[in-house]
Coordinates of C-alpha atoms in Angstrom, one line a residue:
M1 CA 2.7 -40.7 4.1
M2 CA 5.1 -39.7 6.7
D3 CA 6.2 -43.5 7.6
G4 CA 7.4 -43.5 3.6
L5 CA 9.1 -40.1 4.5
Y6 CA 11.0 -41.3 7.4
E7 CA 11.6 -44.8 5.8
S8 CA 13.3 -42.7 2.7
L9 CA 15.3 -40.2 5.2
N10 CA 16.7 -43.3 6.8
C11 CA 17.8 -44.9 3.5
Y12 CA 19.4 -41.7 2.7
R13 CA 21.1 -41.2 5.9
G14 CA 22.5 -44.9 5.7
R15 CA 24.0 -44.1 2.4
Q16 CA 25.4 -40.8 3.1
S17 CA 26.8 -41.1 6.9
L18 CA 30.3 -40.3 7.6
P19 CA 32.5 -43.0 9.3
A20 CA 33.0 -40.7 12.5
E21 CA 28.7 -39.9 12.7
Q22 CA 27.9 -43.7 12.7
N23 CA 28.8 -44.0 16.6
R24 CA 27.0 -40.9 18.0
I25 CA 23.7 -41.0 19.5
E26 CA 21.2 -40.3 16.9
C27 CA 18.3 -37.4 17.4
H28 CA 14.5 -38.5 16.5
L29 CA 14.5 -37.8 12.8
V30 CA 11.9 -35.2 13.3
F31 CA 14.8 -32.9 14.0
Q32 CA 16.8 -34.0 10.8
L33 CA 14.2 -32.5 8.7
P34 CA 15.4 -29.2 6.9
E35 CA 11.9 -28.2 7.0
I36 CA 11.0 -28.8 10.4
V37 CA 14.4 -27.3 11.7
S38 CA 14.1 -24.3 9.8
L39 CA 10.4 -23.7 10.8
I40 CA 11.6 -24.1 14.7
M41 CA 14.3 -21.6 14.0
Q42 CA 11.9 -18.9 12.7
F43 CA 10.4 -19.0 16.3
L44 CA 13.2 -18.6 18.3
P45 CA 13.2 -15.5 20.7
N46 CA 13.6 -12.1 19.0
H47 CA 13.0 -13.3 15.6
Q48 CA 10.0 -12.0 14.9
T49 CA 11.7 -8.4 16.6
S50 CA 14.5 -8.6 14.5
R51 CA 12.2 -8.7 11.4
R52 CA 10.3 -5.4 12.4
K53 CA 13.4 -3.5 13.4
C54 CA 16.4 -2.3 11.8
L55 CA 19.3 -2.6 14.4
P56 CA 22.2 -1.1 14.5
N57 CA 24.0 -3.6 12.7
N58 CA 23.8 -7.2 11.4
K59 CA 25.7 -8.7 14.4
Q60 CA 23.1 -7.6 16.9
R61 CA 20.6 -8.2 14.8
L62 CA 21.4 -12.2 14.4
Q63 CA 23.0 -12.9 18.0
W64 CA 20.1 -14.8 18.6
I65 CA 20.6 -17.3 15.9
Y66 CA 24.4 -17.2 15.7
P67 CA 24.8 -20.4 18.2
C68 CA 22.7 -22.5 15.8
L69 CA 25.6 -22.6 13.2
F70 CA 27.7 -24.7 15.5
V71 CA 25.3 -27.4 16.2
N72 CA 25.6 -29.7 13.2
R73 CA 25.6 -29.0 9.3
L74 CA 21.7 -29.1 8.9
W75 CA 21.3 -26.8 11.7
H76 CA 23.9 -24.5 9.7
D77 CA 22.3 -24.6 6.8
C78 CA 19.1 -23.7 8.0
A79 CA 20.4 -21.0 10.4
A80 CA 22.6 -19.2 7.7
R81 CA 19.2 -19.4 5.4
I82 CA 17.4 -17.3 7.8
M83 CA 20.8 -15.3 8.6
Y84 CA 20.5 -14.3 4.8
Q85 CA 16.8 -13.0 4.6
M86 CA 18.0 -9.7 5.9
A87 CA 21.3 -7.4 5.5
I88 CA 22.0 -4.1 6.4
F89 CA 25.3 -2.1 6.0
E90 CA 25.6 1.2 7.2
D91 CA 28.7 3.7 8.8
G92 CA 30.0 1.3 11.1
T93 CA 29.6 -2.2 8.7
L94 CA 30.2 -0.9 5.4
A95 CA 33.7 -2.6 5.7
D96 CA 31.8 -5.8 5.4
F97 CA 29.8 -4.9 2.4
A98 CA 32.7 -6.3 0.1
S99 CA 32.7 -9.7 1.9
F100 CA 28.9 -10.0 1.5
A101 CA 28.7 -9.2 -2.3
A102 CA 31.8 -12.0 -2.9
V103 CA 29.0 -14.6 -1.4
C104 CA 25.9 -12.9 -2.6
G105 CA 27.0 -11.3 -5.7
T106 CA 29.8 -12.8 -7.9
N107 CA 28.8 -16.2 -9.3
A108 CA 28.7 -16.9 -13.1
N109 CA 26.8 -20.0 -12.6
A110 CA 23.2 -19.5 -13.4
D111 CA 20.7 -19.1 -10.7
H112 CA 18.8 -22.1 -9.7
P113 CA 16.4 -23.5 -6.5
R114 CA 18.3 -26.1 -4.7
P115 CA 17.0 -28.6 -2.4
L116 CA 18.5 -28.8 1.3
A117 CA 21.4 -31.1 1.4
L118 CA 21.2 -33.3 4.7
Q119 CA 24.9 -34.4 4.4
H120 CA 27.7 -32.3 3.0
P121 CA 31.5 -32.0 3.4
V122 CA 32.1 -28.7 5.3
Q123 CA 35.0 -27.6 2.8
R124 CA 31.9 -27.3 0.5
L125 CA 30.1 -24.8 2.4
L126 CA 31.1 -21.8 0.0
S127 CA 30.6 -23.6 -3.1
D128 CA 28.5 -22.4 -5.8
Q129 CA 25.5 -24.4 -4.7
R130 CA 25.3 -23.1 -1.2
R131 CA 26.1 -19.3 -2.9
N132 CA 23.2 -19.7 -4.8
V133 CA 20.9 -21.0 -1.5
Y134 CA 22.3 -18.2 0.7
R135 CA 21.9 -15.4 -1.8
R136 CA 18.0 -16.9 -2.8
S137 CA 17.2 -16.4 0.5
L138 CA 17.7 -12.7 0.8
R139 CA 14.2 -10.7 1.1
T140 CA 15.8 -7.5 2.6
L141 CA 18.8 -5.5 1.8
A142 CA 19.8 -2.1 3.1
V143 CA 22.3 0.0 2.5
R144 CA 23.0 3.4 3.9
R145 CA 25.6 6.4 3.3
L146 CA 27.1 4.9 0.7
K147 CA 30.0 7.0 -0.8
D148 CA 32.9 4.8 -2.3
K149 CA 32.2 4.2 -6.1
G150 CA 33.5 1.2 -6.0
H151 CA 30.9 -0.3 -3.5
V152 CA 28.2 1.2 -5.8
A153 CA 29.1 -0.6 -8.8
T154 CA 29.4 -4.2 -6.6
L155 CA 25.9 -3.1 -5.5
E156 CA 25.0 -2.9 -9.2
K157 CA 26.8 -6.4 -10.1
M158 CA 24.6 -7.8 -6.9
G159 CA 21.1 -6.7 -8.4
A160 CA 21.4 -9.4 -11.0
H161 CA 21.4 -12.4 -8.5
M162 CA 18.9 -10.8 -5.7
V163 CA 16.2 -13.0 -8.0
H164 CA 14.0 -12.7 -4.6
L165 CA 14.2 -9.3 -2.8
E166 CA 11.3 -7.6 -1.6
K167 CA 12.8 -4.6 0.3
L168 CA 15.5 -2.6 -1.1
E169 CA 16.7 0.6 1.1
V170 CA 19.3 2.7 -0.5
Y171 CA 19.4 5.6 1.9
I172 CA 21.7 8.9 1.0
C173 CA 23.9 7.3 -1.4
D174 CA 25.5 10.3 -3.7
P175 CA 26.7 8.2 -6.3
V176 CA 23.8 5.9 -6.9
S177 CA 22.0 6.4 -10.3
N178 CA 19.2 4.6 -12.0
A179 CA 22.1 2.2 -13.6
T180 CA 22.4 1.2 -10.0
I181 CA 19.0 0.3 -8.9
E182 CA 17.6 -1.1 -12.2
P183 CA 18.9 -4.4 -11.9
F184 CA 17.0 -5.0 -8.7
V185 CA 13.8 -4.0 -10.1
R186 CA 11.8 -7.3 -10.4
P187 CA 8.3 -8.3 -9.5
S188 CA 8.6 -9.5 -6.1
L189 CA 9.5 -5.9 -4.7
T190 CA 7.4 -4.5 -2.1
E191 CA 9.5 -1.8 -0.6
L192 CA 11.5 0.6 -2.4
T193 CA 13.3 3.2 -0.7
L194 CA 15.8 5.7 -2.1
A195 CA 15.5 8.8 0.4
G196 CA 18.9 10.9 -0.6
C197 CA 19.7 9.4 -3.8
A198 CA 19.7 12.7 -5.8
R199 CA 20.3 11.2 -9.0
V200 CA 17.4 9.2 -9.3
D201 CA 14.9 10.3 -11.8
D202 CA 11.6 9.4 -13.6
D203 CA 12.9 6.8 -15.7
L204 CA 13.6 4.1 -12.8
L205 CA 10.4 5.0 -11.1
L206 CA 8.6 4.5 -14.8
Q207 CA 10.3 1.1 -15.0
V208 CA 9.1 0.4 -11.4
A209 CA 5.6 1.3 -12.3
A210 CA 5.9 -1.3 -15.2
T211 CA 7.3 -4.2 -13.5
C212 CA 6.7 -3.9 -9.6
P213 CA 2.3 -4.3 -9.3
N214 CA 2.8 -5.0 -5.7
L215 CA 4.6 -1.9 -4.7
Q216 CA 3.4 -1.2 -1.2
H217 CA 6.1 1.2 0.3
L218 CA 8.1 4.1 -2.2
D219 CA 10.4 6.7 0.0
V220 CA 12.2 9.2 -2.8
R221 CA 12.4 12.0 -0.4
A222 CA 15.2 14.5 -1.8
C223 CA 14.9 12.8 -4.8
S224 CA 14.4 16.1 -6.4
S225 CA 14.3 14.8 -10.3
V226 CA 11.3 13.0 -9.5
S227 CA 8.3 14.6 -10.9
D228 CA 4.6 14.2 -11.5
V229 CA 4.9 12.2 -14.3
S230 CA 6.4 9.2 -12.6
I231 CA 4.5 9.6 -9.5
S232 CA 1.4 9.4 -11.9
A233 CA 2.6 5.9 -13.1
I234 CA 2.8 4.6 -10.1
A235 CA -0.6 5.4 -8.8
H236 CA -1.9 3.9 -11.8
A237 CA 0.1 0.6 -11.8
C238 CA 0.7 0.0 -7.9
S239 CA -3.0 -0.1 -6.4
N240 CA -1.6 -1.5 -2.8
L241 CA 0.5 1.5 -2.3
R242 CA 0.2 2.2 1.6
H243 CA 3.5 4.5 2.0
L244 CA 4.5 7.4 -0.5
N245 CA 7.1 9.8 0.6
V246 CA 8.1 12.7 -2.1
G247 CA 9.3 15.6 0.0
R248 CA 11.8 17.7 -1.2
V249 CA 13.8 20.9 -0.5
R250 CA 14.2 21.9 -4.1
D251 CA 12.5 21.7 -7.8
H252 CA 9.1 22.2 -5.7
D253 CA 6.9 22.2 -8.9
L254 CA 7.8 19.1 -9.9
I255 CA 5.1 17.7 -7.6
T256 CA 1.5 19.1 -7.9
S257 CA -2.0 18.1 -7.5
R258 CA -2.0 16.5 -10.8
S259 CA 0.1 13.2 -9.4
I260 CA -1.0 13.6 -5.7
S261 CA -4.9 13.4 -7.0
L262 CA -4.3 10.3 -8.7
V263 CA -2.4 8.7 -5.6
A264 CA -5.5 9.8 -3.7
R265 CA -7.8 7.9 -6.2
L266 CA -6.2 4.9 -7.2
T267 CA -4.2 3.8 -4.1
R268 CA -4.9 3.0 -0.5
V269 CA -2.2 5.2 1.1
S270 CA -2.3 5.3 5.1
V271 CA 1.3 7.6 5.2
V272 CA 2.5 10.1 2.7
G273 CA 5.1 12.7 2.7
F274 CA 4.4 15.9 0.6
A275 CA 6.9 18.5 2.5
G276 CA 7.9 21.0 0.0
C277 CA 5.6 20.1 -3.0
A278 CA 3.7 22.8 -4.4
I279 CA 0.5 20.7 -3.7
T280 CA -2.9 22.7 -3.3
D281 CA -6.0 22.3 -1.1
D282 CA -8.0 20.3 -3.6
C283 CA -6.2 17.6 -3.9
M284 CA -5.7 17.5 -0.2
L285 CA -9.4 17.3 0.4
L286 CA -9.3 14.7 -1.9
L287 CA -6.8 12.6 -0.1
A288 CA -8.8 13.5 3.2
R289 CA -12.1 12.6 2.0
L290 CA -11.4 9.3 0.0
R291 CA -8.9 7.6 2.3
C292 CA -10.3 8.8 5.5
H293 CA -10.5 5.2 6.9
D294 CA -6.8 5.0 6.0
I295 CA -4.7 8.0 6.6
E296 CA -2.4 7.5 9.6
R297 CA 0.3 9.8 9.2
V298 CA 0.5 13.3 6.9
S299 CA 3.7 15.4 6.3
I300 CA 2.8 18.6 4.6
N301 CA 5.8 20.6 6.3
H302 CA 6.9 23.9 3.8
C303 CA 3.8 23.9 1.8
P304 CA 2.8 27.2 1.4
R305 CA 0.0 27.1 -0.9
L306 CA -2.4 24.9 1.6
T307 CA -4.8 26.5 4.2
N308 CA -7.0 26.0 6.6
R309 CA -9.1 23.7 4.7
T310 CA -6.7 20.9 4.5
L311 CA -6.5 21.1 8.4
R312 CA -10.0 21.3 8.9
A313 CA -10.2 18.3 6.3
F314 CA -8.3 15.8 7.9
M315 CA -9.6 17.2 11.5
Y316 CA -12.9 16.0 10.5
Y317 CA -12.6 12.9 8.0
C318 CA -9.6 11.1 9.1
N319 CA -10.6 9.5 12.5
K320 CA -7.1 7.2 12.5
L321 CA -4.9 10.2 12.0
T322 CA -1.5 10.2 14.5
V323 CA 0.7 12.2 13.2
F324 CA 0.3 15.7 11.3
E325 CA 3.2 17.8 10.2
M326 CA 2.3 21.3 9.2
K327 CA 5.7 23.4 10.1
E328 CA 5.9 26.6 7.9
C329 CA 2.4 26.4 6.6
H330 CA 1.3 29.6 7.6
S331 CA -2.2 29.9 6.0
M332 CA -3.0 27.1 8.4
D333 CA -3.9 29.0 11.4
D334 CA -7.2 27.6 12.7
W335 CA -6.2 26.9 16.3
E336 CA -9.5 25.6 17.3
A337 CA -8.9 22.6 14.5
V338 CA -5.5 22.2 16.2
A339 CA -6.8 21.8 19.7
K340 CA -9.2 19.4 18.4
L341 CA -6.4 17.5 17.2
V342 CA -4.6 17.8 20.3
E343 CA -7.4 16.3 22.2
R344 CA -7.4 13.4 20.5
Q345 CA -3.7 13.1 20.9
V346 CA -2.5 13.3 17.2
L347 CA 1.0 14.3 17.3
L348 CA 1.8 17.8 15.6
T349 CA 4.7 19.6 14.0
L350 CA 5.0 23.0 14.2
C351 CA 7.5 25.8 13.9
Q352 CA 8.6 28.5 16.3
Q353 CA 5.9 31.0 15.2
Q354 CA 3.1 28.6 14.7
N355 CA 3.7 27.6 18.4
R356 CA 3.7 31.3 19.7
A357 CA 0.4 31.7 17.7
C358 CA -0.9 28.9 19.0
A359 CA 0.0 29.5 22.8
E360 CA -1.6 32.9 22.5
W361 CA -4.7 31.9 20.8
A362 CA -4.7 29.3 24.0
K363 CA -4.2 31.8 26.4
R364 CA -7.0 34.2 25.1
H365 CA -9.5 31.4 25.1
G366 CA -8.8 29.9 28.2
R367 CA -7.5 26.6 26.5
K368 CA -4.5 24.6 27.4
L369 CA -2.7 22.9 24.8
N370 CA -0.1 20.6 24.8
V371 CA 0.9 20.2 21.6
K372 CA 3.6 17.3 21.1
A373 CA 5.5 16.7 18.2
P374 CA 6.5 13.1 16.5
I375 CA 9.8 11.7 18.1
K376 CA 12.2 11.5 14.8

């Protein structure tokens, strides 16, 4: 089978070779196969690191692969596909957003898959065919602190072309509304971060619940119009959900034990953020018991209805717990339970009043507690 593939490749190259290329030293045929070259590039140093961490800007994140663009046309094509897998725009790089959108978001021709071209004229690198290739490669798009309404309109137009997008982060973008995000809502979406997008509401999340069964990560912090209605729908539709953050500083009563109980029963959450929500001990006890083998991080800052029952439940049931944030939860004052969490090296967030009370308890009981907060 491989012999036949090599023979076909030789015939193809014989027909397509340019005169200037006919006299150069030939490399092994393996390194002229796009699939092989792409696979090799994925194992270059720092590739896995760059996929896990959002570095300050795209230039730093992609400096390891940038030289590959200049080896030859095939390497340029393969490297560009990898470079376009992730795009991050924030304060220092928002000026580049329009250029990126011109390549990935403005094309009247229909999107359709294209094979990698082994030979092609340089002047066609930004043709419609290549734009389709690049934008179909995009898997992660992050836009942070977008203030310009023109940029927001451009973002909305891009959504129709992001057919394979898996992770979308739109962070603290005040002008962004449901209409901006709706074009991005596709079955391929697994992570959605809309923290600080205050105009987003239940209607969008109901669409996400109906469209994205594989959703694993949902962050709608400071989206104060989001309520039990949409979070309940997410719980019913997205059983693979692992990360949920619905923390808020106002409209506390819109998120209650009603939706969080469903999240505890129907999903596999391991990281939860309920800061400022009107939740009670009942749903938190349910979460601790049902998700005891999954829960790793819990944020319940500014939840005044929670008591020592919640604190003890997570201390007793959740052996994987690494972070427990309970700032301004003044009904939680079981410092013995806190001491046990500290002994297990769980990171805790307390307010000044809680820290003083904990230190006084430790002094009275001859204990030495080194309470450490998580790094933000």
